[in-house]
Coordinates of N, CA and C in Angstrom, one line a residue:
M1 N 5.8 -44.9 19.2 CA 4.6 -45.2 18.5 C 4.3 -43.9 17.7
A2 N 4.0 -44.1 16.4 CA 3.7 -43.0 15.5 C 2.3 -42.5 15.6
D3 N 2.1 -41.2 15.4 CA 0.8 -40.6 15.5 C 0.3 -40.6 14.0
N4 N -0.7 -41.4 13.7 CA -1.3 -41.5 12.4 C -2.6 -40.8 12.3
D5 N -3.0 -40.0 13.2 CA -4.2 -39.2 13.1 C -4.2 -38.1 12.1
N6 N -3.0 -37.6 11.7 CA -2.8 -36.6 10.8 C -1.9 -37.1 9.6
P7 N -2.5 -37.8 8.6 CA -1.7 -38.4 7.6 C -1.0 -37.4 6.7
T8 N -1.6 -36.2 6.5 CA -1.0 -35.1 5.7 C -0.4 -34.0 6.5
P9 N 0.9 -33.9 6.6 CA 1.5 -32.9 7.4 C 1.2 -31.5 6.8
P10 N 1.2 -30.5 7.6 CA 0.9 -29.1 7.1 C 2.1 -28.7 6.1
A11 N 1.7 -27.9 5.1 CA 2.7 -27.5 4.1 C 3.7 -26.6 4.8
T12 N 5.0 -26.8 4.5 CA 6.0 -26.0 5.0 C 7.0 -25.5 3.9
G13 N 7.8 -24.6 4.2 CA 8.8 -24.2 3.3 C 8.2 -23.5 2.0
A14 N 8.9 -23.8 0.9 CA 8.5 -23.1 -0.4 C 7.1 -23.6 -0.8
E15 N 6.8 -24.8 -0.5 CA 5.5 -25.4 -0.9 C 4.3 -24.6 -0.2
G16 N 4.4 -24.3 1.1 CA 3.4 -23.6 1.8 C 3.4 -22.1 1.4
A17 N 4.6 -21.6 1.2 CA 4.7 -20.1 0.8 C 4.0 -19.8 -0.5
A18 N 4.0 -20.8 -1.4 CA 3.4 -20.6 -2.7 C 1.9 -20.4 -2.7
E19 N 1.3 -20.9 -1.6 CA -0.2 -20.9 -1.5 C -0.6 -19.7 -0.6
Q20 N 0.2 -19.2 0.2 CA -0.2 -18.1 1.1 C -0.4 -16.8 0.4
P21 N -1.4 -16.0 0.8 CA -1.5 -14.7 0.2 C -0.3 -13.8 0.5
V22 N 0.1 -13.0 -0.4 CA 1.3 -12.1 -0.3 C 0.9 -10.7 -0.5
F23 N 1.2 -9.8 0.5 CA 1.0 -8.4 0.3 C 2.3 -7.8 0.7
R24 N 3.0 -7.2 -0.2 CA 4.4 -6.7 0.0 C 4.5 -5.4 -0.6
I25 N 5.1 -4.4 0.2 CA 5.4 -3.1 -0.3 C 6.7 -3.1 -1.0
Q26 N 6.7 -2.8 -2.3 CA 7.9 -2.8 -3.1 C 8.6 -1.4 -3.0
R27 N 7.8 -0.3 -3.1 CA 8.3 1.0 -3.1 C 7.2 2.0 -2.8
V28 N 7.5 3.1 -2.1 CA 6.6 4.2 -1.8 C 7.3 5.4 -2.4
Y29 N 6.5 6.2 -3.1 CA 7.1 7.4 -3.8 C 6.1 8.5 -4.0
L30 N 6.5 9.7 -4.2 CA 5.7 10.8 -4.5 C 5.5 10.9 -6.0
K31 N 4.3 11.0 -6.5 CA 4.1 11.0 -7.9 C 3.8 12.5 -8.4
D32 N 3.2 13.3 -7.5 CA 2.9 14.7 -7.8 C 2.7 15.4 -6.5
V33 N 3.2 16.7 -6.5 CA 3.0 17.5 -5.3 C 2.7 18.9 -5.8
S34 N 1.7 19.6 -5.1 CA 1.4 20.9 -5.4 C 1.0 21.7 -4.2
F35 N 1.4 23.0 -4.1 CA 1.0 23.8 -3.0 C 0.8 25.2 -3.6
E36 N -0.4 25.8 -3.3 CA -0.8 27.1 -3.8 C -1.3 27.9 -2.6
S37 N -0.9 29.1 -2.5 CA -1.4 30.0 -1.5 C -1.7 31.4 -2.2
P38 N -2.9 31.5 -2.8 CA -3.2 32.6 -3.6 C -3.4 33.9 -2.9
Q39 N -3.6 33.9 -1.6 CA -3.9 35.0 -0.8 C -2.7 35.6 -0.1
T40 N -1.5 35.1 -0.3 CA -0.3 35.6 0.3 C 0.2 36.8 -0.5
P41 N 0.8 37.7 0.1 CA 1.1 37.8 1.6 C 0.0 38.4 2.4
G42 N -1.1 38.8 1.7 CA -2.2 39.5 2.5 C -2.7 38.7 3.6
V43 N -2.7 37.4 3.5 CA -3.3 36.5 4.6 C -2.4 36.6 5.9
F44 N -1.1 37.0 5.7 CA -0.3 37.1 6.9 C -0.3 38.5 7.5
V45 N -0.9 39.4 6.9 CA -1.0 40.8 7.3 C -2.4 41.1 7.9
G46 N -2.4 41.8 9.0 CA -3.7 42.2 9.5 C -4.1 41.4 10.7
N47 N -5.3 41.6 11.2 CA -5.7 40.9 12.4 C -6.7 39.8 12.1
T48 N -6.5 39.1 11.0 CA -7.4 38.0 10.7 C -7.2 36.9 11.7
A49 N -8.3 36.5 12.3 CA -8.3 35.3 13.2 C -8.1 34.0 12.4
W50 N -7.3 33.1 12.9 CA -7.1 31.9 12.2 C -8.1 30.9 12.5
K51 N -9.2 30.9 11.8 CA -10.3 30.0 12.0 C -10.7 29.4 10.6
P52 N -9.9 28.6 10.1 CA -10.0 28.1 8.7 C -11.1 27.1 8.6
N53 N -11.6 27.0 7.4 CA -12.5 25.9 7.0 C -11.6 24.9 6.2
V54 N -11.5 23.7 6.6 CA -10.7 22.7 5.9 C -11.5 21.7 5.2
S55 N -11.2 21.5 3.9 CA -11.9 20.6 3.1 C -10.9 19.5 2.6
L56 N -11.2 18.3 2.8 CA -10.3 17.2 2.4 C -10.9 16.3 1.4
Q57 N -10.2 16.1 0.3 CA -10.7 15.2 -0.8 C -9.7 14.1 -0.9
L58 N -10.2 12.9 -1.0 CA -9.4 11.7 -1.2 C -9.8 10.9 -2.5
N59 N -8.8 10.4 -3.2 CA -9.2 9.6 -4.4 C -8.0 8.6 -4.5
T60 N -8.4 7.4 -5.0 CA -7.4 6.4 -5.2 C -7.6 5.9 -6.7
E61 N -6.4 5.5 -7.2 CA -6.4 4.9 -8.6 C -5.4 3.7 -8.5
T62 N -5.8 2.7 -9.1 CA -4.9 1.5 -9.1 C -4.7 1.0 -10.5
A63 N -3.6 0.4 -10.7 CA -3.3 -0.2 -12.1 C -2.4 -1.4 -11.9
R64 N -2.8 -2.4 -12.6 CA -2.0 -3.7 -12.6 C -0.8 -3.5 -13.6
L65 N 0.4 -3.5 -13.1 CA 1.6 -3.3 -14.0 C 2.1 -4.6 -14.5
D66 N 2.0 -5.7 -13.8 CA 2.5 -7.0 -14.1 C 1.5 -8.0 -13.5
N67 N 1.7 -9.2 -13.6 CA 0.8 -10.2 -13.1 C 0.5 -10.0 -11.6
D68 N 1.5 -9.8 -10.8 CA 1.4 -9.6 -9.3 C 1.8 -8.3 -8.8
L69 N 2.1 -7.3 -9.7 CA 2.6 -6.0 -9.3 C 1.6 -5.0 -9.6
F70 N 1.2 -4.2 -8.6 CA 0.2 -3.2 -8.8 C 0.7 -1.8 -8.3
E71 N 0.3 -0.8 -9.0 CA 0.5 0.6 -8.5 C -0.8 1.1 -7.9
C72 N -0.7 1.7 -6.8 CA -1.8 2.4 -6.1 C -1.4 3.9 -5.9
V73 N -2.2 4.8 -6.4 CA -2.0 6.2 -6.2 C -3.1 6.8 -5.3
L74 N -2.7 7.4 -4.2 CA -3.6 8.0 -3.3 C -3.4 9.5 -3.5
A75 N -4.5 10.2 -4.0 CA -4.5 11.6 -4.1 C -5.2 12.3 -2.9
V76 N -4.5 13.1 -2.2 CA -5.0 13.8 -1.1 C -4.9 15.3 -1.4
T77 N -6.1 16.0 -1.3 CA -6.2 17.4 -1.6 C -6.8 18.1 -0.3
A78 N -6.0 19.0 0.3 CA -6.5 19.8 1.4 C -6.7 21.2 1.0
T79 N -7.9 21.7 1.0 CA -8.2 23.1 0.7 C -8.6 23.8 2.0
V80 N -7.9 24.9 2.3 CA -8.1 25.6 3.5 C -8.6 27.0 3.1
S81 N -9.7 27.4 3.6 CA -10.2 28.8 3.3 C -10.7 29.5 4.5
I82 N -10.6 30.8 4.4 CA -11.1 31.7 5.5 C -12.1 32.7 4.8
D83 N -13.3 32.8 5.3 CA -14.3 33.7 4.7 C -14.5 33.4 3.2
D84 N -14.6 32.2 2.9 CA -14.9 31.7 1.5 C -13.8 32.1 0.5
Q85 N -12.6 32.4 1.0 CA -11.5 32.6 0.1 C -10.4 31.6 0.4
T86 N -10.0 30.9 -0.7 CA -8.9 29.9 -0.5 C -7.7 30.5 0.0
T87 N -7.3 30.0 1.2 CA -6.0 30.5 1.8 C -4.9 29.7 1.2
Y88 N -5.0 28.4 1.2 CA -4.0 27.5 0.5 C -4.7 26.2 0.1
L89 N -4.0 25.6 -0.8 CA -4.4 24.3 -1.3 C -3.2 23.4 -1.4
A90 N -3.2 22.3 -0.8 CA -2.1 21.4 -0.8 C -2.5 20.1 -1.4
E91 N -1.8 19.6 -2.4 CA -2.2 18.3 -3.0 C -1.0 17.4 -3.2
V92 N -1.2 16.2 -2.8 CA -0.2 15.2 -2.9 C -0.7 13.9 -3.5
K93 N 0.0 13.4 -4.5 CA -0.3 12.1 -5.0 C 0.8 11.2 -4.6
Q94 N 0.5 10.4 -3.5 CA 1.4 9.5 -2.9 C 1.2 8.1 -3.6
A95 N 2.2 7.5 -4.1 CA 2.0 6.3 -4.8 C 2.9 5.2 -4.2
G96 N 2.5 3.9 -4.5 CA 3.3 2.8 -4.1 C 3.2 1.7 -5.1
L97 N 4.2 0.8 -5.1 CA 4.2 -0.4 -5.9 C 4.0 -1.5 -4.8
F98 N 3.1 -2.4 -5.1 CA 2.8 -3.5 -4.2 C 2.8 -4.8 -5.0
T99 N 3.4 -5.8 -4.4 CA 3.2 -7.2 -4.8 C 2.0 -7.8 -4.1
I100 N 1.1 -8.2 -4.9 CA -0.1 -8.8 -4.4 C -0.4 -10.1 -5.1
K101 N -0.3 -11.2 -4.4 CA -0.6 -12.5 -5.1 C -1.2 -13.5 -4.2
N102 N -1.8 -14.5 -4.8 CA -2.5 -15.6 -4.1 C -3.7 -15.1 -3.4
F103 N -4.3 -14.0 -3.8 CA -5.6 -13.6 -3.2 C -6.7 -14.0 -4.2
P104 N -7.8 -14.4 -3.7 CA -8.9 -14.7 -4.6 C -9.3 -13.4 -5.3
E105 N -9.7 -13.5 -6.5 CA -10.1 -12.3 -7.3 C -11.1 -11.5 -6.6
A106 N -12.0 -12.1 -5.9 CA -13.0 -11.3 -5.1 C -12.4 -10.5 -4.0
E107 N -11.2 -10.9 -3.5 CA -10.6 -10.2 -2.4 C -9.6 -9.1 -2.9
L108 N -9.2 -9.2 -4.2 CA -8.2 -8.3 -4.7 C -8.7 -6.8 -4.6
G109 N -10.0 -6.6 -4.9 CA -10.5 -5.2 -4.8 C -10.4 -4.6 -3.4
K110 N -10.6 -5.5 -2.4 CA -10.4 -5.0 -1.0 C -9.0 -4.7 -0.7
V111 N -8.1 -5.5 -1.1 CA -6.7 -5.2 -0.9 C -6.3 -3.9 -1.5
L112 N -6.7 -3.7 -2.8 CA -6.3 -2.5 -3.5 C -7.1 -1.3 -3.0
G113 N -8.3 -1.5 -2.5 CA -9.1 -0.3 -2.1 C -9.0 0.0 -0.6
I114 N -8.5 -0.9 0.2 CA -8.4 -0.7 1.6 C -6.9 -0.7 2.1
H115 N -6.2 -1.8 1.9 CA -4.9 -1.9 2.4 C -3.8 -1.0 1.8
C116 N -3.9 -0.9 0.4 CA -2.9 0.0 -0.2 C -3.0 1.4 0.2
P117 N -4.3 2.0 0.1 CA -4.4 3.4 0.6 C -4.1 3.6 2.1
T118 N -4.4 2.6 2.9 CA -4.1 2.7 4.3 C -2.6 2.7 4.5
T119 N -1.9 2.0 3.7 CA -0.4 2.0 3.8 C 0.2 3.4 3.4
L120 N -0.4 4.0 2.3 CA 0.1 5.2 1.7 C -0.3 6.5 2.5
F121 N -1.4 6.4 3.2 CA -1.9 7.7 3.8 C -1.0 8.3 4.8
P122 N -0.3 7.6 5.7 CA 0.6 8.3 6.6 C 1.7 9.1 5.9
F123 N 2.2 8.5 4.7 CA 3.2 9.3 3.9 C 2.6 10.5 3.4
A124 N 1.4 10.4 2.8 CA 0.7 11.6 2.3 C 0.4 12.7 3.3
R125 N 0.0 12.2 4.5 CA -0.3 13.1 5.6 C 0.9 13.9 6.0
E126 N 2.1 13.2 6.1 CA 3.3 13.8 6.5 C 3.7 14.9 5.4
E127 N 3.6 14.5 4.2 CA 4.0 15.5 3.1 C 3.0 16.7 3.1
I128 N 1.8 16.5 3.3 CA 0.8 17.7 3.4 C 1.2 18.6 4.5
G129 N 1.5 18.0 5.7 CA 1.9 18.8 6.8 C 3.2 19.6 6.6
S130 N 4.1 18.9 5.9 CA 5.4 19.6 5.6 C 5.2 20.8 4.6
L131 N 4.3 20.6 3.6 CA 4.1 21.6 2.7 C 3.4 22.8 3.3
V132 N 2.4 22.6 4.2 CA 1.7 23.6 4.9 C 2.7 24.4 5.8
Q133 N 3.5 23.8 6.5 CA 4.5 24.5 7.4 C 5.5 25.3 6.5
K134 N 6.0 24.7 5.4 CA 6.9 25.5 4.5 C 6.2 26.7 3.9
G135 N 4.9 26.6 3.8 CA 4.1 27.7 3.2 C 3.9 28.8 4.3
G136 N 4.3 28.6 5.5 CA 4.2 29.6 6.5 C 2.9 29.6 7.3
F137 N 2.2 28.5 7.2 CA 0.9 28.4 7.9 C 1.0 27.5 9.1
P138 N 0.0 27.6 10.1 CA 0.0 26.7 11.2 C -0.1 25.3 10.8
Q139 N 0.3 24.4 11.6 CA 0.3 23.0 11.4 C -1.0 22.5 11.0
L140 N -1.1 21.6 10.0 CA -2.3 21.0 9.6 C -2.2 19.5 9.9
L141 N -3.0 19.0 10.8 CA -3.0 17.6 11.2 C -4.2 16.9 10.6
L142 N -4.0 16.0 9.7 CA -5.1 15.3 9.1 C -5.5 14.1 9.9
D143 N -6.8 14.0 10.2 CA -7.3 12.9 11.0 C -7.1 11.6 10.2
P144 N -7.0 10.5 11.0 CA -7.0 9.2 10.3 C -8.2 8.9 9.4
V145 N -8.0 8.1 8.4 CA -9.1 7.9 7.5 C -9.5 6.4 7.5
N146 N -10.8 6.1 7.5 CA -11.2 4.7 7.5 C -11.5 4.3 6.1
F147 N -10.4 3.8 5.4 CA -10.6 3.4 4.0 C -11.5 2.2 3.8
E148 N -11.7 1.4 4.9 CA -12.6 0.3 4.7 C -14.0 0.8 4.6
L149 N -14.4 1.8 5.4 CA -15.7 2.4 5.3 C -15.9 3.1 3.9
M150 N -14.9 3.8 3.4 CA -14.9 4.4 2.1 C -15.1 3.4 1.0
Y151 N -14.4 2.3 1.1 CA -14.5 1.2 0.1 C -15.9 0.6 0.1
R152 N -16.5 0.4 1.3 CA -17.9 -0.1 1.4 C -18.9 0.8 0.8
Q153 N -18.7 2.1 1.0 CA -19.6 3.2 0.4 C -19.4 3.2 -1.1
Y154 N -18.2 3.0 -1.6 CA -18.0 3.0 -3.0 C -18.7 1.8 -3.6
L155 N -18.6 0.6 -3.0 CA -19.2 -0.6 -3.5 C -20.7 -0.4 -3.5
Q156 N -21.3 0.2 -2.4 CA -22.7 0.4 -2.3 C -23.2 1.3 -3.4
K157 N -22.5 2.4 -3.7 CA -22.8 3.3 -4.7 C -22.8 2.7 -6.1
A158 N -21.7 1.9 -6.3 CA -21.6 1.2 -7.6 C -22.7 0.2 -7.8
M159 N -23.1 -0.5 -6.8 CA -24.3 -1.5 -6.9 C -25.6 -0.7 -7.2
Q160 N -25.8 0.4 -6.6 CA -27.0 1.2 -6.8 C -27.0 1.7 -8.3
Q161 N -25.9 2.2 -8.8 CA -25.8 2.6 -10.2 C -26.0 1.5 -11.1
K162 N -25.5 0.3 -10.8 CA -25.7 -0.8 -11.7 C -27.2 -1.2 -11.7
A163 N -27.8 -1.2 -10.5 CA -29.2 -1.5 -10.4 C -30.1 -0.5 -11.2
Q164 N -29.7 0.7 -11.2 CA -30.5 1.7 -12.0 C -30.3 1.5 -13.5
Q165 N -29.1 1.2 -13.9 CA -28.8 0.9 -15.3 C -29.6 -0.3 -15.7
D166 N -29.6 -1.4 -14.9 CA -30.3 -2.6 -15.2 C -31.8 -2.3 -15.4
E167 N -32.3 -1.5 -14.4 CA -33.7 -1.1 -14.5 C -34.1 -0.3 -15.7
Q168 N -33.2 0.6 -16.1 CA -33.4 1.3 -17.4 C -33.4 0.5 -18.6
Q169 N -32.5 -0.5 -18.6 CA -32.3 -1.4 -19.8 C -33.5 -2.4 -19.9
N170 N -34.0 -2.7 -18.7 CA -35.1 -3.7 -18.7 C -36.5 -3.1 -18.8
A171 N -36.6 -1.7 -18.8 CA -37.8 -1.0 -18.9 C -38.4 -1.2 -20.3
P172 N -39.7 -1.4 -20.4 CA -40.3 -1.6 -21.7 C -40.1 -0.3 -22.5
A173 N -39.9 -0.5 -23.8 CA -39.7 0.6 -24.7 C -41.0 1.3 -24.9
P174 N -41.0 2.7 -24.9 CA -42.2 3.4 -25.1 C -42.8 3.1 -26.5
T175 N -44.1 3.0 -26.5 CA -44.8 2.7 -27.8 C -45.5 3.9 -28.3
T176 N -45.6 4.0 -29.5 CA -46.3 5.2 -30.1 C -47.6 4.6 -30.8
E177 N -48.6 5.3 -30.6 CA -49.9 4.9 -31.3 C -50.1 5.6 -32.6
Q178 N -50.6 4.9 -33.6 CA -50.8 5.5 -34.9 C -52.2 5.5 -35.2

């Protein structure tokens, strides 16, 4: 006896794959690397206690290269200072090519702003750590980053700026009395 409760079988094979969202890493690569230690060799000489102040800056840029091919560049800059003098600065621009397709346009920003940098960050963290050690300094371990929170903050700030612009555009023009 045939089961006729489900007249449309679920999509399988190529038919189903065409509809499913795709997030695929095509390539991960270094786009730019920089290490500066302006206080050497003086920083290595003397009885200076190693109690650095670490400042971390993150930035992402994305570009659509083809219909479904995107480049995401994660820039990570670690600035380490002692007594308000920069001991070293390590900067890495870690990039990746990603195939991203079948996502609704509203979800594309999330994928580019959260998933791509989350994928790239471990590579950037490893490169920063390697540069610091090759520079002769103690190991620098970067804490994990919540890119979802950063993306939400970015959206919130963008919405506030848009609201301010809309408010300024809709404000009545000043009148002059004659």
